[in-house]
GROMACS .gro file of C-alpha atoms in nm:
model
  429
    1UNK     CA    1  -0.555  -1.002   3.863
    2UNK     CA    2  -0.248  -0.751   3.901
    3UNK     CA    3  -0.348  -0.438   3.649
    4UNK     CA    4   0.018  -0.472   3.554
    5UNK     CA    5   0.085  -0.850   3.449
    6UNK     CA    6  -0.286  -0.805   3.299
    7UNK     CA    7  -0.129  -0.518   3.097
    8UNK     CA    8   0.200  -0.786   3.007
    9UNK     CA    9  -0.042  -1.049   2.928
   10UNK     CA   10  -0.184  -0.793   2.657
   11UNK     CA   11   0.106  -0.676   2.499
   12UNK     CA   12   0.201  -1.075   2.424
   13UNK     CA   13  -0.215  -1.150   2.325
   14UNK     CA   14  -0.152  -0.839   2.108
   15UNK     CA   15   0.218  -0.973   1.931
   16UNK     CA   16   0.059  -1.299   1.896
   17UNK     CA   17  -0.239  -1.172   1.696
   18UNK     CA   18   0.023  -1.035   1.456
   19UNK     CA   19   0.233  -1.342   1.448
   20UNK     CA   20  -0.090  -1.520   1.291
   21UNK     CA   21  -0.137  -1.200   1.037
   22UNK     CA   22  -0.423  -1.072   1.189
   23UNK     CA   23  -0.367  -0.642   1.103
   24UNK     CA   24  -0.207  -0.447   1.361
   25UNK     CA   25  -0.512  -0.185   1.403
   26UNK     CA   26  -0.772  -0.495   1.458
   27UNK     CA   27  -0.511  -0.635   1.675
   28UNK     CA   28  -0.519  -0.328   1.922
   29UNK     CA   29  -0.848  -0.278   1.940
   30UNK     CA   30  -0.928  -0.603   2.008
   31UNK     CA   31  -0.665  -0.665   2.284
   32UNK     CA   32  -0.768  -0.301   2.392
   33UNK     CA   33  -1.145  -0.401   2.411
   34UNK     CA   34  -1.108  -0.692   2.615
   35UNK     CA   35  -0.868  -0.580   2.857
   36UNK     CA   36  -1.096  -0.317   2.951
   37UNK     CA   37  -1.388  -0.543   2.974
   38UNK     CA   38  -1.148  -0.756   3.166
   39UNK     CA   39  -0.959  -0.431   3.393
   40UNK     CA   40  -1.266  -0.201   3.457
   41UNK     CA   41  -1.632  -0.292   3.333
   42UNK     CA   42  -1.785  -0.440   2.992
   43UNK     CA   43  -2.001  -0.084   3.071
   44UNK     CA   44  -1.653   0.133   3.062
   45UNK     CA   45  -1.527  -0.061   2.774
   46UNK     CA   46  -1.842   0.067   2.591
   47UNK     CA   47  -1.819   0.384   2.722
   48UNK     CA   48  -1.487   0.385   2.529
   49UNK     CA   49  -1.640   0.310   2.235
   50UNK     CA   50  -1.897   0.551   2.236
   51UNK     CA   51  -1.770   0.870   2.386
   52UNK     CA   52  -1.392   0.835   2.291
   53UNK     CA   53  -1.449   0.693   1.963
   54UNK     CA   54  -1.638   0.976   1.894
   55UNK     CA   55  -1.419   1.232   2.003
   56UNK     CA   56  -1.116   1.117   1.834
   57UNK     CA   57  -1.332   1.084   1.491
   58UNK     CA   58  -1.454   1.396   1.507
   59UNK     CA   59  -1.120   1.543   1.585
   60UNK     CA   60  -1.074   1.830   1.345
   61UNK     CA   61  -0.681   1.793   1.344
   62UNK     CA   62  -0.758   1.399   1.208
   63UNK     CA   63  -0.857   1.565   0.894
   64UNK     CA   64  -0.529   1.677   0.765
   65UNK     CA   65  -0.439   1.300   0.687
   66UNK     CA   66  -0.640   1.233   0.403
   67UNK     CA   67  -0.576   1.622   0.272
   68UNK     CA   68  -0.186   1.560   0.259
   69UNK     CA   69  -0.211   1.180   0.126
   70UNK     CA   70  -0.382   1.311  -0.118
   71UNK     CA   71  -0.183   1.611  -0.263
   72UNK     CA   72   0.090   1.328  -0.261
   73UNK     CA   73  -0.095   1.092  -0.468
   74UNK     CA   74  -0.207   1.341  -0.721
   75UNK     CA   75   0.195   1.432  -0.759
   76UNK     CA   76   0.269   1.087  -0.766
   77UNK     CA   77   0.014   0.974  -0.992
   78UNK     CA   78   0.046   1.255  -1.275
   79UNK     CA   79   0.443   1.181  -1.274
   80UNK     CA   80   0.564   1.582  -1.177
   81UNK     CA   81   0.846   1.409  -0.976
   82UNK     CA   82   0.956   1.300  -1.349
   83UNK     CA   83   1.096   1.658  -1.411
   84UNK     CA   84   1.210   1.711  -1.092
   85UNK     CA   85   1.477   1.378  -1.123
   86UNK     CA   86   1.558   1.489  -1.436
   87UNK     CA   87   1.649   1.805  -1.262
   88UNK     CA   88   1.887   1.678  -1.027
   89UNK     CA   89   2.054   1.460  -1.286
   90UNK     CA   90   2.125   1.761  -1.440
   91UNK     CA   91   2.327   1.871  -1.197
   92UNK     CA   92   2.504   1.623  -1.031
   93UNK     CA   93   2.478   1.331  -1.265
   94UNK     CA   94   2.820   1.370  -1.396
   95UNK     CA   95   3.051   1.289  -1.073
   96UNK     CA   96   3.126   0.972  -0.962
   97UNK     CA   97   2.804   0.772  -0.790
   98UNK     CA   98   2.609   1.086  -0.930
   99UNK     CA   99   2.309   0.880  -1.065
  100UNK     CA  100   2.319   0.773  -0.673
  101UNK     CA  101   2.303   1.102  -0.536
  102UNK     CA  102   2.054   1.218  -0.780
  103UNK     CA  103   1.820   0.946  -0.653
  104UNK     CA  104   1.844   1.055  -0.288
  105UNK     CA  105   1.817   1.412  -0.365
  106UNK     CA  106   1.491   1.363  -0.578
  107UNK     CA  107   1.355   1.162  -0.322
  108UNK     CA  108   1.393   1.429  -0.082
  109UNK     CA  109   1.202   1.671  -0.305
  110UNK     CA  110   0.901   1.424  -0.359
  111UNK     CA  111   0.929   1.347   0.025
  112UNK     CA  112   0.844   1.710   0.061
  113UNK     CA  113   0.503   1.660  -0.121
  114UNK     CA  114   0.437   1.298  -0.050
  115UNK     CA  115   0.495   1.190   0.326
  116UNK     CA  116   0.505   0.805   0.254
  117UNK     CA  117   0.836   0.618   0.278
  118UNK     CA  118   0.677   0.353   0.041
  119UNK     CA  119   0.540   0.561  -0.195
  120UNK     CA  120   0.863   0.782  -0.204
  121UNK     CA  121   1.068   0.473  -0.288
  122UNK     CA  122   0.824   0.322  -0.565
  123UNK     CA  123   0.838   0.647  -0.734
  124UNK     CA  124   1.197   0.682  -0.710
  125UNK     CA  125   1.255   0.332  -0.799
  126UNK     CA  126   1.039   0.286  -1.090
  127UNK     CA  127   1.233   0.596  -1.237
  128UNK     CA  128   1.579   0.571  -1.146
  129UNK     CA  129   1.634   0.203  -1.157
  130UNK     CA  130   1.659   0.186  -1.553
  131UNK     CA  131   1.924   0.509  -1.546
  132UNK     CA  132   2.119   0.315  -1.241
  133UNK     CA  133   2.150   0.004  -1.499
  134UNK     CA  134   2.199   0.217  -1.809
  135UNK     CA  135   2.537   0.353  -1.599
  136UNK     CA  136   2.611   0.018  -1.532
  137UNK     CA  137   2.549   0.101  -1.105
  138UNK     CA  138   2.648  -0.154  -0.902
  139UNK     CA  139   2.297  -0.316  -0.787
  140UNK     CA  140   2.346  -0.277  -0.392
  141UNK     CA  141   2.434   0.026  -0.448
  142UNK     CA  142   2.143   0.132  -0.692
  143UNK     CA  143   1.881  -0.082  -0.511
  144UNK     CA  144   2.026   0.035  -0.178
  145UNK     CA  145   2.049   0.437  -0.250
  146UNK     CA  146   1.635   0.393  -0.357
  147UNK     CA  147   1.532   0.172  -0.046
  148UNK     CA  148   1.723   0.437   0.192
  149UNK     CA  149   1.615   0.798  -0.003
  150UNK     CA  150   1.243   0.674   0.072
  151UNK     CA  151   1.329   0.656   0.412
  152UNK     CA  152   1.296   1.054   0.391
  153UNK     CA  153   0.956   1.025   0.294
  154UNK     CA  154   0.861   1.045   0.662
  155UNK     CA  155   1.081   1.286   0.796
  156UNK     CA  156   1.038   1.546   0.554
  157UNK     CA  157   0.757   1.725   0.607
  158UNK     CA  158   0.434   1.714   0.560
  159UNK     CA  159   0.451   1.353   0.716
  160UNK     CA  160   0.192   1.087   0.753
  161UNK     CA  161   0.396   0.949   1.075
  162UNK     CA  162   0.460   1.307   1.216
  163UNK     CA  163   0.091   1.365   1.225
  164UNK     CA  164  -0.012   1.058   1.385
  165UNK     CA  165   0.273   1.090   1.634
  166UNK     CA  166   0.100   1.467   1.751
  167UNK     CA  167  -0.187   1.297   1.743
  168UNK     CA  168  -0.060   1.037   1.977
  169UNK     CA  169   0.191   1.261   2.188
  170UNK     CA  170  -0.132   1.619   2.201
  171UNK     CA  171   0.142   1.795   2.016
  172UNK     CA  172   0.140   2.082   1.756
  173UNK     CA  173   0.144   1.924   1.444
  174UNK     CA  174   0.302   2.249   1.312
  175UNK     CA  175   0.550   2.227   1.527
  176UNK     CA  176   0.686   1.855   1.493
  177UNK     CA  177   0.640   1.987   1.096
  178UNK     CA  178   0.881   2.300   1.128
  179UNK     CA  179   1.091   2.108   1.389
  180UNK     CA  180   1.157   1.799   1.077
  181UNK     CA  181   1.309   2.036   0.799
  182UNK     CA  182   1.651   2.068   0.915
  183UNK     CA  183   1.671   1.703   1.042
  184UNK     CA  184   1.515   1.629   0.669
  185UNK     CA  185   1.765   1.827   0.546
  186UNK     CA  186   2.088   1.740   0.740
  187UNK     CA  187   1.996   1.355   0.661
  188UNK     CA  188   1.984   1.434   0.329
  189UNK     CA  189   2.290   1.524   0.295
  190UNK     CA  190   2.481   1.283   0.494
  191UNK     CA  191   2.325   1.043   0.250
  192UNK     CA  192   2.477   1.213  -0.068
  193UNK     CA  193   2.799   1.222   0.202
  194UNK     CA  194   2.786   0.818   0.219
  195UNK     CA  195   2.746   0.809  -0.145
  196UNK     CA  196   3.046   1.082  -0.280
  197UNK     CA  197   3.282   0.826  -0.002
  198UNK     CA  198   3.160   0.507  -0.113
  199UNK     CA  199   3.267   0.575  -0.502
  200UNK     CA  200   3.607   0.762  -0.401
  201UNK     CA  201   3.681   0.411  -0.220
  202UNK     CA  202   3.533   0.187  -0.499
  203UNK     CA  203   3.499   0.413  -0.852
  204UNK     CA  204   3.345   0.094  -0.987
  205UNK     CA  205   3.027   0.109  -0.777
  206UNK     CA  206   2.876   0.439  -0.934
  207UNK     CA  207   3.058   0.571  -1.239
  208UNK     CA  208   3.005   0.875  -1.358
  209UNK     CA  209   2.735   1.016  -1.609
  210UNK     CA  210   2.689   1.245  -1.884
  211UNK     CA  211   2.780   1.582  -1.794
  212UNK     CA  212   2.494   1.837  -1.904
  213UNK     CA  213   2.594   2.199  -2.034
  214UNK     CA  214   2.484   2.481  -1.764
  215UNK     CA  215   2.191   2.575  -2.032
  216UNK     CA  216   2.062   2.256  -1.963
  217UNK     CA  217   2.113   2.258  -1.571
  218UNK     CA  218   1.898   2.579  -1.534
  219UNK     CA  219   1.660   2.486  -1.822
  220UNK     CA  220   1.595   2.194  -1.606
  221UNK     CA  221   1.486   2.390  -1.329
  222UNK     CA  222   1.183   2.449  -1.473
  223UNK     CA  223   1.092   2.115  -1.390
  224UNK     CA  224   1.166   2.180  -0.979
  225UNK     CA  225   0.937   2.491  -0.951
  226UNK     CA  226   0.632   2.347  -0.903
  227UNK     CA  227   0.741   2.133  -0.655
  228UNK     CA  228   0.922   2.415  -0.482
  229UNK     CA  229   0.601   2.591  -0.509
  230UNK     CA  230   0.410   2.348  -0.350
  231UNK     CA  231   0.605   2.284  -0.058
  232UNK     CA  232   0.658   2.669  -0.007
  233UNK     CA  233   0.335   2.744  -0.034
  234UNK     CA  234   0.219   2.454   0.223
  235UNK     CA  235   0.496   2.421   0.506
  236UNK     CA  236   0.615   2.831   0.457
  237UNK     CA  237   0.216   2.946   0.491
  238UNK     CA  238   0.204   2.693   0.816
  239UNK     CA  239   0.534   2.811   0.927
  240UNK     CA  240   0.420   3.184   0.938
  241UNK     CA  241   0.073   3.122   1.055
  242UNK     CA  242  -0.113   3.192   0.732
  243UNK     CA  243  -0.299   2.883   0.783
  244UNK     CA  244  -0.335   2.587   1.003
  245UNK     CA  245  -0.221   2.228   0.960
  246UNK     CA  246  -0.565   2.108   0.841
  247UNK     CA  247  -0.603   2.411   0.627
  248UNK     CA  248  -0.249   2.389   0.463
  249UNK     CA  249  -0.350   2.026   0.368
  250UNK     CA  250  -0.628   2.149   0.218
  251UNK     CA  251  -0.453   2.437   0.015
  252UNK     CA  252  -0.166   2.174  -0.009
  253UNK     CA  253  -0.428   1.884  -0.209
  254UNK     CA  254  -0.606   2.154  -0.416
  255UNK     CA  255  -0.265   2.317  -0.521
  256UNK     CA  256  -0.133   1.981  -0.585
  257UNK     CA  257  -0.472   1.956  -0.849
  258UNK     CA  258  -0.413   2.294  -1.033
  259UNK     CA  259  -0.077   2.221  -1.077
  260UNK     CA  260  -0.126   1.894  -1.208
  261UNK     CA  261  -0.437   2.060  -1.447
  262UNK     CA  262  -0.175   2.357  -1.536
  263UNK     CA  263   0.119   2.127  -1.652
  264UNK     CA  264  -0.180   1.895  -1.821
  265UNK     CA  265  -0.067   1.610  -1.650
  266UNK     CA  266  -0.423   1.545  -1.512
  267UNK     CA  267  -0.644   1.273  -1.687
  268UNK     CA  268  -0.989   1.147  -1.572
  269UNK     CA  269  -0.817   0.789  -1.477
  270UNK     CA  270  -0.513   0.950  -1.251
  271UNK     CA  271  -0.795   1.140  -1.027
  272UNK     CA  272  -0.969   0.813  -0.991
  273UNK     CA  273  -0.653   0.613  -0.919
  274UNK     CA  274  -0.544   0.892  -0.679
  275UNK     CA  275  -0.861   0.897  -0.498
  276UNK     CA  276  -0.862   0.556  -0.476
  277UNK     CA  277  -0.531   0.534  -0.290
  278UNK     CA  278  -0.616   0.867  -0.099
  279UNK     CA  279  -0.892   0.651   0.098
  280UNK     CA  280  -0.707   0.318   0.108
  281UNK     CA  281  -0.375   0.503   0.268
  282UNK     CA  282  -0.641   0.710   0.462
  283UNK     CA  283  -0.861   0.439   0.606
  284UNK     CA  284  -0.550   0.224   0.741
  285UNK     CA  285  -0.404   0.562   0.903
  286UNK     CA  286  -0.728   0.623   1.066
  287UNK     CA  287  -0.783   0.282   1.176
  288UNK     CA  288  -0.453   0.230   1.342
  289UNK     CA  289  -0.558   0.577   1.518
  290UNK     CA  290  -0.878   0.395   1.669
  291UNK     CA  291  -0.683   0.083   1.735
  292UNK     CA  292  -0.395   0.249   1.899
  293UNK     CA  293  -0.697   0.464   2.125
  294UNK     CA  294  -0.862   0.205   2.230
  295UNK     CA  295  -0.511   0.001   2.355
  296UNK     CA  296  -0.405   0.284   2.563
  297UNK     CA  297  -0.741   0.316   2.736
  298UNK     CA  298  -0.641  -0.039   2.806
  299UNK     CA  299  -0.253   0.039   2.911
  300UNK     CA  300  -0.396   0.355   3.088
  301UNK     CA  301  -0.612   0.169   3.286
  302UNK     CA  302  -0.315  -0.058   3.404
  303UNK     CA  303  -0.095   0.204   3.493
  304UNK     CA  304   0.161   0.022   3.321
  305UNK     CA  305   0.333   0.257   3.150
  306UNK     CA  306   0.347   0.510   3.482
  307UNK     CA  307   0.451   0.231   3.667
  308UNK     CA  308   0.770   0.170   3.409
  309UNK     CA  309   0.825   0.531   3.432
  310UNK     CA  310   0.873   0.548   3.769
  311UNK     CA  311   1.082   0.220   3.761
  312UNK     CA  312   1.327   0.366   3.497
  313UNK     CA  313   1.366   0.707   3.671
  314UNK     CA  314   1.483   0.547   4.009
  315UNK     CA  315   1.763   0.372   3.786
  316UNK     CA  316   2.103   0.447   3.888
  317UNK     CA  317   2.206   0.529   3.566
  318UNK     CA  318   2.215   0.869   3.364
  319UNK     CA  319   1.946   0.925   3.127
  320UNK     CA  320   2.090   0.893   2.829
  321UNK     CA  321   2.170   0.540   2.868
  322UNK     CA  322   1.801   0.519   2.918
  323UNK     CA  323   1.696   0.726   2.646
  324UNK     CA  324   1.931   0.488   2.376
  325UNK     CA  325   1.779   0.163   2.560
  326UNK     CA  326   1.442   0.291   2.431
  327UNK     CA  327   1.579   0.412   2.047
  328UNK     CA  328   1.764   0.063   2.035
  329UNK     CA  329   1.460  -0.104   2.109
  330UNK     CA  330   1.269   0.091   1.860
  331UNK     CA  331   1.528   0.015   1.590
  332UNK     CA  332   1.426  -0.326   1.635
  333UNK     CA  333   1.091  -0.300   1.672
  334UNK     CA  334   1.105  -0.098   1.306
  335UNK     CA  335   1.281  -0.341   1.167
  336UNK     CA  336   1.037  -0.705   1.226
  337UNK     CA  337   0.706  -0.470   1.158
  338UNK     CA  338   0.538  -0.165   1.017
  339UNK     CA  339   0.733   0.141   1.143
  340UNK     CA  340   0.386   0.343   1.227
  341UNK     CA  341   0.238   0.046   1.381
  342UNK     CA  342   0.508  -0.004   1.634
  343UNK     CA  343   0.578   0.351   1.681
  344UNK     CA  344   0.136   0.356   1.784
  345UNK     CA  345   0.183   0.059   1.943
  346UNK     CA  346   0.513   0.201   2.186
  347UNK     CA  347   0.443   0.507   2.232
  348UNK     CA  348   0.160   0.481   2.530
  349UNK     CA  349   0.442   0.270   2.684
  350UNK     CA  350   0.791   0.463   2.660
  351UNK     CA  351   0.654   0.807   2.583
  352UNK     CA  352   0.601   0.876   2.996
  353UNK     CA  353   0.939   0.768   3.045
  354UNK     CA  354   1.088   1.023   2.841
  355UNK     CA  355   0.878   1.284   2.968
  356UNK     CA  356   1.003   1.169   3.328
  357UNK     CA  357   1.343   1.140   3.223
  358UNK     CA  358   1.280   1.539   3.112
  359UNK     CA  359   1.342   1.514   2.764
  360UNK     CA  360   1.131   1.780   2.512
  361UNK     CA  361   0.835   1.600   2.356
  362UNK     CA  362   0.890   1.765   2.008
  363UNK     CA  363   1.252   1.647   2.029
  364UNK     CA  364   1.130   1.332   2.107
  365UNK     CA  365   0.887   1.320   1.831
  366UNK     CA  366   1.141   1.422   1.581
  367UNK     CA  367   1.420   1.139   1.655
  368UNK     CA  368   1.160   0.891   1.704
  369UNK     CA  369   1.042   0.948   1.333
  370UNK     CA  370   1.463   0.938   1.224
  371UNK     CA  371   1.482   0.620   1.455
  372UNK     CA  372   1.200   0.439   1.303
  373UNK     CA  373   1.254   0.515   0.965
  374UNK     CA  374   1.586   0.295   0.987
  375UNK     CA  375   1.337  -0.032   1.016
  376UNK     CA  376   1.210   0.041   0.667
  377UNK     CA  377   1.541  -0.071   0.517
  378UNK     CA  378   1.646  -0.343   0.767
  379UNK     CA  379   1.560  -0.697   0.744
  380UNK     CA  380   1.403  -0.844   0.818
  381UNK     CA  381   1.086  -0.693   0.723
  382UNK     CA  382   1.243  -0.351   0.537
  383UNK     CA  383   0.951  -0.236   0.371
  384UNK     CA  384   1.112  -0.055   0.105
  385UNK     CA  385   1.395  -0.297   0.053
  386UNK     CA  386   1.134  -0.568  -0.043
  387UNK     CA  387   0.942  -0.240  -0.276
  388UNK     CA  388   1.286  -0.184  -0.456
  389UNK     CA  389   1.297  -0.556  -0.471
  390UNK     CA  390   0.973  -0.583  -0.628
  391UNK     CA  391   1.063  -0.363  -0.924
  392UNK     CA  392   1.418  -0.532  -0.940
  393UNK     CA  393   1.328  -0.867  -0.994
  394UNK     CA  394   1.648  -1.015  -1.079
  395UNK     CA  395   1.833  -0.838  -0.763
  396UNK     CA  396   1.815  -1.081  -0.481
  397UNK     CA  397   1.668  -0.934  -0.168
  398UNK     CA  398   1.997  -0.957   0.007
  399UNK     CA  399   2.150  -0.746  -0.252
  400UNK     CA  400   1.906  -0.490  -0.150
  401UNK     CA  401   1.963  -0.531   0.233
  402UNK     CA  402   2.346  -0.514   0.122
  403UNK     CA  403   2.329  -0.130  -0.041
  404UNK     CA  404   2.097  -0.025   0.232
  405UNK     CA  405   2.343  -0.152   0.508
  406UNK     CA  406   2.570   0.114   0.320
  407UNK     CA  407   2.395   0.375   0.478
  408UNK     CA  408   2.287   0.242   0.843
  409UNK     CA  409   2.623   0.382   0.957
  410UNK     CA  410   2.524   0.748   0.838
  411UNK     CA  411   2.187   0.687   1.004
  412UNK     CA  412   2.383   0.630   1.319
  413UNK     CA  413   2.587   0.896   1.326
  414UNK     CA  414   2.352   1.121   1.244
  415UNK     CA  415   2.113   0.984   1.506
  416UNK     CA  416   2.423   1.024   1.763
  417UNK     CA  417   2.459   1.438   1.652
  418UNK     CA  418   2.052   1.503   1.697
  419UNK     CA  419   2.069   1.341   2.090
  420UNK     CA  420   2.403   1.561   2.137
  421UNK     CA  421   2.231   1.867   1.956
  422UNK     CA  422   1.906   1.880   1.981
  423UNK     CA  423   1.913   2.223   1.873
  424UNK     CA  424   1.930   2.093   1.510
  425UNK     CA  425   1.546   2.005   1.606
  426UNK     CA  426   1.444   2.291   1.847
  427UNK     CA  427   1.628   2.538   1.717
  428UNK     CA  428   1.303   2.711   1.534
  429UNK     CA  429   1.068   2.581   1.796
   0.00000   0.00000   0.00000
């Protein structure tokens, strides 16, 4: 059989596995296993198993992912990111679409400690959703501002989906990291941007809160400092080569601990709950790692992706057209599944491509994650749209596709500014 239409034949054995629910990291490796069997050797597909499997377990740089999951649970779990809303309420609660922009901006700060778009916008929601309705927030608008600010939960660093993605693409994890802040950043604020314009239009979607005396605003800082602390302490002493990615996770988790211990916020059941999640969030990383190995063995094997890498690069067209063909696709591919699992499941495929195309891998990386994180708020599988959902019963699911269509438009624009700058990414790199 032709190594390419065997590699074709895959890709639809491995979307129809997924149609019938079977997980996407069982799904790989199984369409991965047996197209090596059926490409090279039942011996080489072994050989896979054994000597790859191994390597990539015992990968030192695969340890960070449990190390930052877990300083995020143990901030999530002993409620910190309580002060820290509180904290930006403080300060910009008072304008118009204020309890809005709070929500976004204290979702960027647990971002910075977290690295989960999910858990980001169950945290968020769980505590902004009663302040949106005591304000009397429009609910697309309330539900929509949660489901998007959790979208920073992966761009931000430290980043679950940044990690994987050096894993995937052999790059510095430190460097994707240091290369995300500004992006993280810059999003941020176009958010709060779409927010301020939407209320100026329609003063009726987010009115305007209580307005706290400047005693209050800097008392309330308090609540930000160990936060602040944290995330100095991890991505500055990575930045600046104190410590390694692995080793700021480490530092990262047991700061996380003290601070929770310090504040008293620590109780015998959070560390067990924490834990708990810690190796559930963990163990489905890890496996979609193996999975995602063992399928581009498979692809490797086939050539495919070289092949469509050479095919794009004798296009007659410039590479930018290219390069959007391939985000456009993603933003569809985010959108009907889990953004990590397409992004493992893609990347063996496009990823040549763009380095043939001579675009910088870190770049790449960066817009990739931005891209991607779009799918988590649109239908029709937005992960977070259906979380915000879930703690919004009476809000109808369209409702909450409807406020986080609100901000799609900022996404894109902001998207369009990081492919016509990409010193906004490389700048530090």
């Amino acid at each position: 059989m032709d190594p390419n239409l065997l590699a074709v034949i895959g890709i639809l054995a491995l979307f129809l596995l997924m149609f019938f629910r079977m997980p996407i990291s069982f799904s790989m490796f199984i369409v991965g296993f047996v197209g090596l069997v059926i490409a090279a050797s039942p011996k080489a597909a072994y050989n896979v198993l054994s000597a790859d499997l191994w390597n990539q377990f015992s990968s030192y740089s695969l340890s960070v992912v449990p190390l930052y999951i877990l300083m995020g649970e143990i901030v999530f779990r002993t409620g910190i990111t309580e002060k820290m809303f509180d904290a930006a309420y403080k300060w910009v609660g008072h304008f118009r679409g204020g309890m809005a922009s709070t929500t976004i901006l204290a979702s960027a700060g647990f971002a910075s400690i977290c690295g989960s778009n999910s858990a980001t916008a169950a945290t968020m929601g769980t505590m902004a959703l009663p302040e949106l309705k005591k304000y009397k927030y429009d609910n697309a608008l309330s539900t929509g501002s949660i489901a998007t600010g959790g979208t920073l939960g992966i761009i931000i660093p430290p980043s679950t989906v940044l990690i994987v993605l050096a894993l995937q693409m052999e790059q510095s994890v430190k460097e994707l990291f240091v290369a995300s802040i500004i992006p993280g950043i810059f999003l941020t604020g176009i958010l709060i941007l779409t927010v301020i314009y939407l209320c100026r239009q329609n003063p009726e979607l987010g009115p305007a809160g209580e307005k706290s005396s400047m005693k209050e605003r800097l008392v309330s800082l308090k609540g930000v400092i160990p936060v602040a602390v944290l995330f100095v302490f991890v991505i500055g002493g990575l930045f600046i080569g104190i410590f390694t990615p692995t080793e700021s996770g480490a530092f990262g988790a047991f700061g996380a601990i003290l601070i929770s211990l310090v504040m008293r916020k620590m109780t015998k059941q959070n560390f067990l709950v924490a834990m708990a999640g810690t190796l559930r969030s963990s163990a489905m990383v890890l496996m979609l790692v193996v999975g995602a190995m063992v399928f581009g063995r498979f692809l490797t094997i086939t050539r495919l992706p070289y092949a469509v890498a050479e095919w794009v690069t004798n296009l007659s067209v410039p590479p930018v057209v290219i390069l959007i063909s391939i985000l456009i696709i993603y933003v569809i591919g985010g959108s009907i599944m889990d953004a990590l699992g397409f992004l493992i499941i893609s990347i063996p495929i496009f990823y040549p491509t763009v380095l043939a195309l001579g675009y910088d891998p870190v770049w790449f990386a960066v817009i990739l994650c931005v891209v991607t994180s779009m799918g988590a708020i649109t239908p029709p599988v937005g992960v977070n749209a259906f979380i915000v959902q879930g703690l919004a019963k009476d809000v109808p699911i369209t409702t909450v596709f409807k406020g986080s269509s609100y901000f799609l438009i900022g996404y894109v624009v902001f998207i369009a500014l990081l492919i016509l700058f990409p010193g906004i990414i490389l700048f530090n790199i």
